[in-house]
Coordinates of C-alpha atoms and ligand atoms in Angstrom, one line a residue:
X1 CA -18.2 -22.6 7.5
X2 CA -17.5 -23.8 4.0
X3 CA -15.7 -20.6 1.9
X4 CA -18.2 -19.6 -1.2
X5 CA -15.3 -18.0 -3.2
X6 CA -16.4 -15.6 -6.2
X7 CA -15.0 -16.1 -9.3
X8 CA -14.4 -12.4 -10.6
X9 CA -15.3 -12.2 -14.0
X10 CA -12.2 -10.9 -16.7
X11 CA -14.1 -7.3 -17.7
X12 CA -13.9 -4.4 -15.8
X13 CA -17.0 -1.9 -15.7
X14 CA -18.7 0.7 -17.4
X15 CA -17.3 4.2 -16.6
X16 CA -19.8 5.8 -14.3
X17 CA -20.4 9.2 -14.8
X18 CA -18.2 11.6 -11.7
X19 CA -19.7 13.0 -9.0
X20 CA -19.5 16.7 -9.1
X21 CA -20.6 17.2 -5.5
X22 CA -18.7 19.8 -2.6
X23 CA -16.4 17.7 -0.8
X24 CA -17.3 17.7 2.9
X25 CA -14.2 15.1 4.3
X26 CA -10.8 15.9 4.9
X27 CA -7.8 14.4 2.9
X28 CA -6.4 11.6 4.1
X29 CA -2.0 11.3 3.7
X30 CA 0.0 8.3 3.9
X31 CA 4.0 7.7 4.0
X32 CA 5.5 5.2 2.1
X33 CA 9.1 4.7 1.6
X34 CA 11.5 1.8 0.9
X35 CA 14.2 2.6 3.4
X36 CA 16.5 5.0 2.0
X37 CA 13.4 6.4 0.0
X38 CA 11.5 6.3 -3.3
X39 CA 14.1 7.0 -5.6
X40 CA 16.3 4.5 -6.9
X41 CA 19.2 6.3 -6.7
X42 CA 17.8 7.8 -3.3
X43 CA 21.1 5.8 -1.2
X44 CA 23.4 7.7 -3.6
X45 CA 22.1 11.1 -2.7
X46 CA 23.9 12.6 0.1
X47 CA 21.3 13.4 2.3
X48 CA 19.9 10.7 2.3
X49 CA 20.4 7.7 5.3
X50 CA 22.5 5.5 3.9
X51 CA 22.4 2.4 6.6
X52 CA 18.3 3.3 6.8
X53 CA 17.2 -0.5 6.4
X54 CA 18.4 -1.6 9.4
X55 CA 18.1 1.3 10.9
X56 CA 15.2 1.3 14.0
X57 CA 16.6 5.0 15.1
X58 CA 15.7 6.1 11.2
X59 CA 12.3 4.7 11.0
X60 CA 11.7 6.6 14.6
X61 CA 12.7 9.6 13.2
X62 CA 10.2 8.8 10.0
X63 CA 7.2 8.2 12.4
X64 CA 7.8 11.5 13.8
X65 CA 8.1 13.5 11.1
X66 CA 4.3 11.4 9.4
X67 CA 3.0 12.1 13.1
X68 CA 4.4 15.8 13.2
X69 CA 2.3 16.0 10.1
X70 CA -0.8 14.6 11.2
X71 CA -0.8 11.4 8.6
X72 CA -3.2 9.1 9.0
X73 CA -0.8 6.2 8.5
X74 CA 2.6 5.2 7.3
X75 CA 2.9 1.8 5.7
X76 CA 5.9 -0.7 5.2
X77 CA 6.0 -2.8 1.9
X78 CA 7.5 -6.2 2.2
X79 CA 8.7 -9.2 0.4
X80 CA 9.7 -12.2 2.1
X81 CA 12.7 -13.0 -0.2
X82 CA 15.8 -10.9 -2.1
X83 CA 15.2 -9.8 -5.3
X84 CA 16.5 -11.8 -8.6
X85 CA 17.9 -10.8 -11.0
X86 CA 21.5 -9.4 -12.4
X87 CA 23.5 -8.9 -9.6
X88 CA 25.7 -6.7 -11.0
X89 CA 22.4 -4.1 -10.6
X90 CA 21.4 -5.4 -7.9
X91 CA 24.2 -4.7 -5.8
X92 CA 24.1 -1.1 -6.9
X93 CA 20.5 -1.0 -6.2
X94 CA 19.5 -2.1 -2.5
X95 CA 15.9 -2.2 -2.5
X96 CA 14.9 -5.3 -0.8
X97 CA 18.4 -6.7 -0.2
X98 CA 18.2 -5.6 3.3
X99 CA 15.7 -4.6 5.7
X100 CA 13.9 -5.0 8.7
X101 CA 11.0 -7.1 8.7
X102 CA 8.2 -5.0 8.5
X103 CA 5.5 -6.3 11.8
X104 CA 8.2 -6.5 14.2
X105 CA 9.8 -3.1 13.1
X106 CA 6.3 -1.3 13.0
X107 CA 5.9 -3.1 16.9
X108 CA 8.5 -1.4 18.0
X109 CA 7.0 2.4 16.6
X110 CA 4.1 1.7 18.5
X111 CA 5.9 3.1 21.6
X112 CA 7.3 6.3 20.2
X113 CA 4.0 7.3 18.4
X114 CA 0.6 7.8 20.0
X115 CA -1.6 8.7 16.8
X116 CA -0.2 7.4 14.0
X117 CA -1.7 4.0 12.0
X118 CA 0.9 1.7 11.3
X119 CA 0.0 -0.6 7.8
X120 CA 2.4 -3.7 7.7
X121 CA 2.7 -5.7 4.5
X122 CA 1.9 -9.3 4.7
X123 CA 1.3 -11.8 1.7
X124 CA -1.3 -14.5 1.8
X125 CA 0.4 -16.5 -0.6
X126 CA 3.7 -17.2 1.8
X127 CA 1.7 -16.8 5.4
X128 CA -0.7 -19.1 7.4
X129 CA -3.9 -17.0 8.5
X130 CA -4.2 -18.3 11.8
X131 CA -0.5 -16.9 12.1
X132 CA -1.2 -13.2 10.6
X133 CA -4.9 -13.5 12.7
X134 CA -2.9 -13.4 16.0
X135 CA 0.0 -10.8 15.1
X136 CA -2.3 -8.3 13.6
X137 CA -4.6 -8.6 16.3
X138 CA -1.4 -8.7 18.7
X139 CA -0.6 -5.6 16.7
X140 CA -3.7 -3.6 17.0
X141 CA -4.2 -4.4 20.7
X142 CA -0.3 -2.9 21.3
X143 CA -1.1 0.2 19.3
X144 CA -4.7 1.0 21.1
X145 CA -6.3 0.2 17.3
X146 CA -3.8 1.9 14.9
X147 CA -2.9 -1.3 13.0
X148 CA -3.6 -1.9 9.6
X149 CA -2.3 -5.2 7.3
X150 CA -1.7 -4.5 3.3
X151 CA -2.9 -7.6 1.7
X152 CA -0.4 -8.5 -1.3
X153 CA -0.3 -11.8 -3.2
X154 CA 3.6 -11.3 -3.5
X155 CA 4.7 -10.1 -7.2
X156 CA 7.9 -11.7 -7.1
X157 CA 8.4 -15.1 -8.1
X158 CA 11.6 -15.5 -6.1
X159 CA 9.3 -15.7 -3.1
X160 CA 7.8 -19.3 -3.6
X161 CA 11.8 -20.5 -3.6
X162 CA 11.5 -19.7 0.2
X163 CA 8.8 -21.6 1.1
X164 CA 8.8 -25.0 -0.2
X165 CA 8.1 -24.3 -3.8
X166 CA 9.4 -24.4 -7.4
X167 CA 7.4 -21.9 -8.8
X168 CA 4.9 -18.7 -7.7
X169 CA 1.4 -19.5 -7.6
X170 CA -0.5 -18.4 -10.8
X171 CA -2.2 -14.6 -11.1
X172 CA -5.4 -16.3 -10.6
X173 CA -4.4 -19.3 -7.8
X174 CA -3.0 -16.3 -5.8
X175 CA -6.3 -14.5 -5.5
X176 CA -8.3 -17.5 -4.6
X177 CA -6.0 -18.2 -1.8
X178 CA -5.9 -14.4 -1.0
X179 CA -9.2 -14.4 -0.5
X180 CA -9.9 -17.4 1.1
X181 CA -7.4 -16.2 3.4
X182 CA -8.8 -13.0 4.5
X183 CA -12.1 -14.3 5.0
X184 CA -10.9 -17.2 7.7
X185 CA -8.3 -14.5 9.6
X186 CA -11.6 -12.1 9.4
X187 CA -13.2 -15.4 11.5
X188 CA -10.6 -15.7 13.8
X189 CA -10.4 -12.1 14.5
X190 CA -14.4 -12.8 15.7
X191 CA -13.4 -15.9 17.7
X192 CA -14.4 -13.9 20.8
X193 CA -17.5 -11.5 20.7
X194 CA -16.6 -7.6 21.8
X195 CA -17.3 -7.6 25.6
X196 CA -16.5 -11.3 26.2
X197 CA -13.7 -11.2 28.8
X198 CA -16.1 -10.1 32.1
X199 CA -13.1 -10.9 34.0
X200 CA -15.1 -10.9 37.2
X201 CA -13.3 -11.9 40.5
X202 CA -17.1 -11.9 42.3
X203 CA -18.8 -14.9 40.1
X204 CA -15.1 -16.1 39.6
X205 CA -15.6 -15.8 35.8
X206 CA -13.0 -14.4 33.3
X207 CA -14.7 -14.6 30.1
X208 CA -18.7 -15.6 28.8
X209 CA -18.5 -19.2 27.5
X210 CA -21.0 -18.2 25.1
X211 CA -18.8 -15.3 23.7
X212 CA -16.5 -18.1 22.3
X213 CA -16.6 -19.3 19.1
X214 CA -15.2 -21.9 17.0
X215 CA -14.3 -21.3 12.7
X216 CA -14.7 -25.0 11.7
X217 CA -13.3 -23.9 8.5
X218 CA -12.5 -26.3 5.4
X219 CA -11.9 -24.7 2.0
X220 CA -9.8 -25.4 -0.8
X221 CA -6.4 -24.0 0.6
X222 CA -7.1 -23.9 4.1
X223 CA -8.7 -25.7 7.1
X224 CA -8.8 -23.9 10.4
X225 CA -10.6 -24.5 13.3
X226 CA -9.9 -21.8 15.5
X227 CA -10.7 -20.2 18.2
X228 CA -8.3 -17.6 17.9
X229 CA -6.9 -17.3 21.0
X230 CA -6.7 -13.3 21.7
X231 CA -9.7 -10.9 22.4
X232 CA -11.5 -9.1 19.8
X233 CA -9.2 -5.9 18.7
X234 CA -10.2 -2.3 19.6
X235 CA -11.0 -1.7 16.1
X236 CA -12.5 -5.2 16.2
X237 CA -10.2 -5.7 12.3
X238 CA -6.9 -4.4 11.4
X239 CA -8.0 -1.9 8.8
X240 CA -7.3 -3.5 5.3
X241 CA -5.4 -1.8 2.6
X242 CA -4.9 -3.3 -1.0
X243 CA -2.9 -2.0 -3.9
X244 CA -3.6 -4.7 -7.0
X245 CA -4.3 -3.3 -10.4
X246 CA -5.5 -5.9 -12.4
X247 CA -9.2 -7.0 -13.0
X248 CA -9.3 -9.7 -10.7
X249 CA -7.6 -8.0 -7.8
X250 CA -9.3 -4.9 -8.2
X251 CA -12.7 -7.3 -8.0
X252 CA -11.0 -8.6 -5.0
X253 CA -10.4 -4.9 -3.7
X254 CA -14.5 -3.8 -4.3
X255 CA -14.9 -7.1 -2.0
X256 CA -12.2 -6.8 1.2
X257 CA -10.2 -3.6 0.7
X258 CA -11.1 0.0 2.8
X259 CA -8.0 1.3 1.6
X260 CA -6.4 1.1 -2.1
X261 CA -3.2 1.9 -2.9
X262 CA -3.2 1.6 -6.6
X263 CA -1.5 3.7 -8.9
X264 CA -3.4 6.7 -10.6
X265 CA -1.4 8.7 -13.0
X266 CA -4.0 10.9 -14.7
X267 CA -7.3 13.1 -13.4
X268 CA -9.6 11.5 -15.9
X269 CA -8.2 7.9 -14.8
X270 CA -7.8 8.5 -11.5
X271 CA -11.9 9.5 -11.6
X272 CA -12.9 6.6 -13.6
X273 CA -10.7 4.3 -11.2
X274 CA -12.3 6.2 -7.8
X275 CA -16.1 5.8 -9.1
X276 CA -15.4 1.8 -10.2
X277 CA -13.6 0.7 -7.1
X278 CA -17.0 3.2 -5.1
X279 CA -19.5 1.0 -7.5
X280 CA -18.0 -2.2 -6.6
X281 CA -17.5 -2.0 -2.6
X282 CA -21.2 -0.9 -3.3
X283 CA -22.0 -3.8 -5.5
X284 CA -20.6 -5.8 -2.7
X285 CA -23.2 -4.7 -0.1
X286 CA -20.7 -2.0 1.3
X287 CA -20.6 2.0 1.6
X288 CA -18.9 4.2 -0.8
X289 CA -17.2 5.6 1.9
X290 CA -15.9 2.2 3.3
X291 CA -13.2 2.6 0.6
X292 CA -10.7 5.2 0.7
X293 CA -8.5 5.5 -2.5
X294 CA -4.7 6.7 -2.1
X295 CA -2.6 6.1 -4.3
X296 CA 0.9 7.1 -4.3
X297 CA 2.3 10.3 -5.3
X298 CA 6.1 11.2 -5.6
X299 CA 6.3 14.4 -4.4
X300 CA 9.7 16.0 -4.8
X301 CA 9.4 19.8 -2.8
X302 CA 11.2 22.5 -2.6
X303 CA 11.0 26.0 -1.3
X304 CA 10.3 26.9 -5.0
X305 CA 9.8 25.6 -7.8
X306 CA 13.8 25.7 -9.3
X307 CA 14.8 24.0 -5.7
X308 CA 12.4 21.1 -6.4
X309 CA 13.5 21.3 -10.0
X310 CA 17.2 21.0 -8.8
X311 CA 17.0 18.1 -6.2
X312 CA 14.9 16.1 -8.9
X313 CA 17.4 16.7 -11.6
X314 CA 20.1 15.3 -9.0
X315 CA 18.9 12.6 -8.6
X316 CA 18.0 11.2 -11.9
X317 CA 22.1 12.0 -12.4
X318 CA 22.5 9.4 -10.0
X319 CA 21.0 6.4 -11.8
X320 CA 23.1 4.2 -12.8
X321 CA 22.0 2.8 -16.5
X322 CA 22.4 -1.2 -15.1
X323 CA 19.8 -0.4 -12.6
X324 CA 17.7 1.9 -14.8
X325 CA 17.7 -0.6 -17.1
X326 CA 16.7 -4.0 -14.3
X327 CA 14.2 -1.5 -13.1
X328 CA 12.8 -1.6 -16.8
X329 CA 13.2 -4.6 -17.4
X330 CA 11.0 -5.5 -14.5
X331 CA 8.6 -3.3 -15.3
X332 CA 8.4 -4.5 -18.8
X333 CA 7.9 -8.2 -17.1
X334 CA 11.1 -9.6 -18.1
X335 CA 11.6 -8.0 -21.7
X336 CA 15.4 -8.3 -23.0
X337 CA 16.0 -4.6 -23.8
X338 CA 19.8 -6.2 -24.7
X339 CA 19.0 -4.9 -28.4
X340 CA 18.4 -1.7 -27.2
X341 CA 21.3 1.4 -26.8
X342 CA 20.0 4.1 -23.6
X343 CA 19.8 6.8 -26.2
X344 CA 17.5 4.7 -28.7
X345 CA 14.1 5.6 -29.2
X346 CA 11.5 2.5 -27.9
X347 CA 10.8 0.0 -31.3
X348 CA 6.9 1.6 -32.5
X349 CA 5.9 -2.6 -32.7
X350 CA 7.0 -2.9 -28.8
X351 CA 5.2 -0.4 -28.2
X352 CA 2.3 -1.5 -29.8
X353 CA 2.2 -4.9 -29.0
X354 CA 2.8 -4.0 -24.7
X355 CA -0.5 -1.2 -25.0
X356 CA -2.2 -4.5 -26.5
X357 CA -1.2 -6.5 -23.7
X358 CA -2.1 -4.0 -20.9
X359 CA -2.7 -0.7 -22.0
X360 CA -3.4 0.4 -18.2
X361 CA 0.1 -0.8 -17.0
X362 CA 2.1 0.3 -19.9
X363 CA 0.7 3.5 -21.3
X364 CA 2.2 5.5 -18.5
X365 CA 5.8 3.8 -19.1
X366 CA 5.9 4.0 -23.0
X367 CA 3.9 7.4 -23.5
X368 CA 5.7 9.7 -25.8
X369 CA 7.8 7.4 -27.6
X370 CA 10.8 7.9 -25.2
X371 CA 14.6 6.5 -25.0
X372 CA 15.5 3.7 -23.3
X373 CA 17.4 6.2 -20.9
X374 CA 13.8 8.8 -20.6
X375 CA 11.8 5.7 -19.9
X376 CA 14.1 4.4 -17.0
X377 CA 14.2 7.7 -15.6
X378 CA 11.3 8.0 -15.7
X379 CA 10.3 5.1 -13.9
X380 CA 13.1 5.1 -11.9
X381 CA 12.5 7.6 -9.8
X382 CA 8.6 7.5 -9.5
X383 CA 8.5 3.7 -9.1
X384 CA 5.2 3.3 -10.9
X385 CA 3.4 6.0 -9.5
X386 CA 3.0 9.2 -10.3
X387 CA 5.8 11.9 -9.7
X388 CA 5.4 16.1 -8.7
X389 CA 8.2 17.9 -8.5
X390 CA 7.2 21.9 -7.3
X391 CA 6.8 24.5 -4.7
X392 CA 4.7 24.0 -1.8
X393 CA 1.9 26.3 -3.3
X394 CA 2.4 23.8 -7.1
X395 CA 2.3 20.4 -5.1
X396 CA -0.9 21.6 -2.6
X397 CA -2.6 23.2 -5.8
X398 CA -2.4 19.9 -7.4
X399 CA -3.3 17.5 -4.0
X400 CA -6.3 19.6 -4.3
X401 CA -7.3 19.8 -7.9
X402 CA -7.7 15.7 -7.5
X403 CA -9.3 16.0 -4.0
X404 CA -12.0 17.9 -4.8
X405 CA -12.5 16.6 -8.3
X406 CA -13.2 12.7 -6.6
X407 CA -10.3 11.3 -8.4
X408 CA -9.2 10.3 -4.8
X409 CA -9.6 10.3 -0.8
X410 CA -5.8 11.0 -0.5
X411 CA -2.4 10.0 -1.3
X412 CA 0.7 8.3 0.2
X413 CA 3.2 10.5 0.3
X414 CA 6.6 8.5 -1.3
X415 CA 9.5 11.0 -0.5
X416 CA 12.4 10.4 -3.1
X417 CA 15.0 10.5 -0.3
X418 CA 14.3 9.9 3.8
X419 CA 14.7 11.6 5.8
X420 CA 14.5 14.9 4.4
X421 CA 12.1 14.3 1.5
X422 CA 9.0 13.6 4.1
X423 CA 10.2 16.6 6.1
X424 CA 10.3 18.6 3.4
X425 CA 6.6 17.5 2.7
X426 CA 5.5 17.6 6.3
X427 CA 7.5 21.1 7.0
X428 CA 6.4 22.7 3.5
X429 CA 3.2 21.4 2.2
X430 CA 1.1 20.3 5.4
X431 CA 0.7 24.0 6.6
X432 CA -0.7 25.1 3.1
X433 CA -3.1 22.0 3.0
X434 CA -4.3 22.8 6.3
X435 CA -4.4 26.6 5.4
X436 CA -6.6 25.7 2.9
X437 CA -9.4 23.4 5.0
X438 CA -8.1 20.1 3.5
X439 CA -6.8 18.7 6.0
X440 CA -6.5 18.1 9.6
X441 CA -4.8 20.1 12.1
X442 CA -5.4 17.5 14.9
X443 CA -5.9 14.2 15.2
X444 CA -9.9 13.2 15.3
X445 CA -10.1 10.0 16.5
X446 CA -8.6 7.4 18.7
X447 CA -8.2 4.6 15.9
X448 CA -6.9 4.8 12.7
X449 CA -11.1 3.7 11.3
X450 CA -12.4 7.0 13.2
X451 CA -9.3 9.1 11.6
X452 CA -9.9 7.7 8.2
X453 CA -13.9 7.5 9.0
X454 CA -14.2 3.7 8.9
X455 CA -16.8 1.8 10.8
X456 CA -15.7 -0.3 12.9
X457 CA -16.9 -3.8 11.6
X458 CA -19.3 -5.5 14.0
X459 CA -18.5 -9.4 14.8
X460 CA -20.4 -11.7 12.2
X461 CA -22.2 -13.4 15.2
X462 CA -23.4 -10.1 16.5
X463 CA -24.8 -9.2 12.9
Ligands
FMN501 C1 1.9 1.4 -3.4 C2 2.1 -0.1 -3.6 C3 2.6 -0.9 -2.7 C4 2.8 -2.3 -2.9 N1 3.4 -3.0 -1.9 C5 3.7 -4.3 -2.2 C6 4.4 -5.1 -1.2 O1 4.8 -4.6 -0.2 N2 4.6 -6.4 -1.5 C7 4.2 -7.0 -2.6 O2 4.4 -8.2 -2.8 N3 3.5 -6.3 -3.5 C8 3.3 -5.0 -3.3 N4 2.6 -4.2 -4.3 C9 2.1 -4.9 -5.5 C10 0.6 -5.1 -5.4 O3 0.3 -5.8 -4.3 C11 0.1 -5.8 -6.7 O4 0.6 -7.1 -6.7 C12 0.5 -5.1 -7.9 O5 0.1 -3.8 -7.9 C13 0.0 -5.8 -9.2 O6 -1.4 -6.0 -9.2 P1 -2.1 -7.3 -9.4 O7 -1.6 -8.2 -8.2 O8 -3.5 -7.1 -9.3 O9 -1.6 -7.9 -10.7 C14 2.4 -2.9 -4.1 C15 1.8 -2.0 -5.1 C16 1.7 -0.7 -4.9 C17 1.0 0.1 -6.0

């Protein structure tokens, strides 16, 4: 099968007006973490697990507490190389300097959990399909159809310097092969039709010739020919998250994605984002409701609102300013803020000229006219995404006020600090969701598609 890949044109849509109808799902909840949590400074705070990223007994303990609370999923990010940069923040900073790689480690939780959907990160632009085909499928057959594979691109450039290259694939390139590559593991996971393997000792048959069937795929990146060598999955494909943010990888999102992680940091935005990403899945011959939107949200909890108040407050003290600062500069895509003093307030034509560039990226980072100090705390702590810090009754009151105003489906819970800051969510805030008829008090489904309420994708030869 030749691969017909859509260009996605540079616009994004026309706002479509809300929906104002009575919710009649339940909220779905997520954990995400980088291993000693959210927070940049999260390693520094005492509580905290200081070894966590090569730590299996930690990440047990995390599936626990996300199964304990009757998530739908918890999901590992991943990058296959260190991050760049100056190393004097860096090693003050140990975000993806050491930790487990995230299949393997999310293989071995499949034995301690029973409900819980595991979401492992893998990038199209540093993989092979027919690779990520088996172990997902390898995956998803070990966890009895609770696997799920974010799709990333890869952000950082220092990736390609691991695989054979000089320099990271352009914005664009990255998305073509991205979705090139979905569409030939999606063939390989139909390699063998649903019922194939008859396994029949009588007629001496294991599995329907028939049921077999070959990719023959030749497109511009990739030639496969498959079969896949591994029986269609029980939830016959990994369920597909996504968490781009620009126009072409939100395109790509309408297209492949039945999960999106991207960040929402306002109601009305969060709405307008909802109802495009629901339009496009429908433009693309799919089902508002094969798309669930959860983004993350920061929640830092306390018993009340001056306890919340008082762990957040500690642990912006625990930034260090060459780390706020790298963080910044990151996020600023490589800005020299050298000229720049903490305590000075952002330059007005900066400002300016990074809204111009991409209002949607930036206007959450530079609104306000902070410091260079209030912007890196800012961001430090939230990561991108959006931060609550408040009682249980606060944090549940505002979960809801989203929920039921279709901004989103649900959220992925980023605790600051692990363990305790997913405990603190699971222990506090879960009780008074469920109290409220939001959200489940048991497990639905056997798959993570029935406890999100995804179909389960028939095989392209059986449709
Ligand atoms: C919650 C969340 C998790 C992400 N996890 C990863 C990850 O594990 N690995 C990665 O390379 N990129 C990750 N990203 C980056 C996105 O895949 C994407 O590249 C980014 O949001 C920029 O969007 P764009 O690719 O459309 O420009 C993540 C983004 C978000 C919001």
């Amino acid at each position: 099968m030749a691969f017909n890949g859509r260009r996605p044109s540079n616009s994004l849509w026309e706002p479509t007006p809300v929906s104002t109808q009575k919710r009649t799902d339940k909220l779905k909840l997520g954990a995400f973490f980088h291993p000693t949590g959210n927070h940049v400074a999260s390693w520094l705070y005492p509580e905290s697990q200081i070894d966590a990223g090569t730590n299996f007994a930690h990440y047990v303990e995390m599936a626990q507490i996300a199964e304990r609370g009757k998530f739908d999923l918890m999901f590992l990010a991943d990058a296959v190389a260190t991050r760049d940069g100056n190393l004097e923040a860096l090693s003050r900073w140990p975000q993806y300097m050491n930790f487990l790689d995230p299949l393997t480690l999310l293989a071995g939780l499949t034995a301690v959990t029973k409900h819980l959907g595991l979401v492992a990160t893998a990038t199209t632009s540093y993989n092979e399909p027919y690779q990520i085909a088996r172990r997902l499928a390898s995956f998803d057959h070990m966890t009895g159809g609770r696997a799920g594979w974010n799709v990333v691109t890869s952000a950082n450039t220092s990736e390609a310097y691991n695989f054979g290259r000089d320099e990271h694939y352009a914005h664009g390139e990255r998305y073509d092969r991205a979705e090139e590559f979905v569409e030939v593991v999606k063939g390989l996971w139909d390699s063998y039709d649903d019922g194939a393997f008859v396994r029949d000792r009588s007629s001496g048959r294991y599995f329907k010739p028939d049921a077999l069937h070959f990719l023959h795929h030749q497109g511009e990146n990739f030639k496969v020919r498959g079969p896949l060598h591994i029986e269609r999955s029980p939830q016959g494909y990994p369920v597909l998250a996504q968490a781009s943010a620009s126009a072409v990888g939100t395109e790509l999102a309408g297209r492949i994605a039945e999960i999106v992680f991207t960040p929402l940091h306002s109601l009305a935005q969060g709405q307008q984002i909802y109802q495009q990403l629901k339009d496009l899945a429908v433009k693309n011959g799919r089902q508002p409701d094969d798309i669930k939107i959860m983004p993350g949200l920061n929640a830092i909890v306390g018993r009340t609102e001056e306890e919340a108040k008082e762990k957040h407050f500690r642990l912006q003290s625990l930034i260090h300013s060459a780390v706020g600062r790298e963080l910044l500069q990151n996020a600023l895509r490589g800005m020299d803020l050298s000229p720049y003093g903490d305590d000075e307030p952002f330059p007005e034509d900066v400002v300016a000229k990074l809204l111009a560039d991409d209002r949607r990226r930036y206007e959450p980072i530079v609104a306000g006219r902070p410091t260079i100090r209030q912007m890196y705390e800012k961001f430090a702590g939230a990561r991108g995404q959006r931060t609550l810090v408040g009682s249980p009754t606060q944090v549940a009151d505002d979960i809801e006020h989203w929920f039921v105003n279709h901004a989103v489906d649900g959220f992925l819970i980023q605790p600051a600090y692990t363990p305790g800051g997913l405990d603190d969510f699971v222990t506090l805030v879960v009780p008074e969701l469920q109290h409220r008829g939001l959200f489940r008090t048991e497990y639905e489904g056997r798959t993570l598609r029935e406890n999100l309420g995804l179909r389960r994708p028939p095989s392209r030869y059986a449709r």
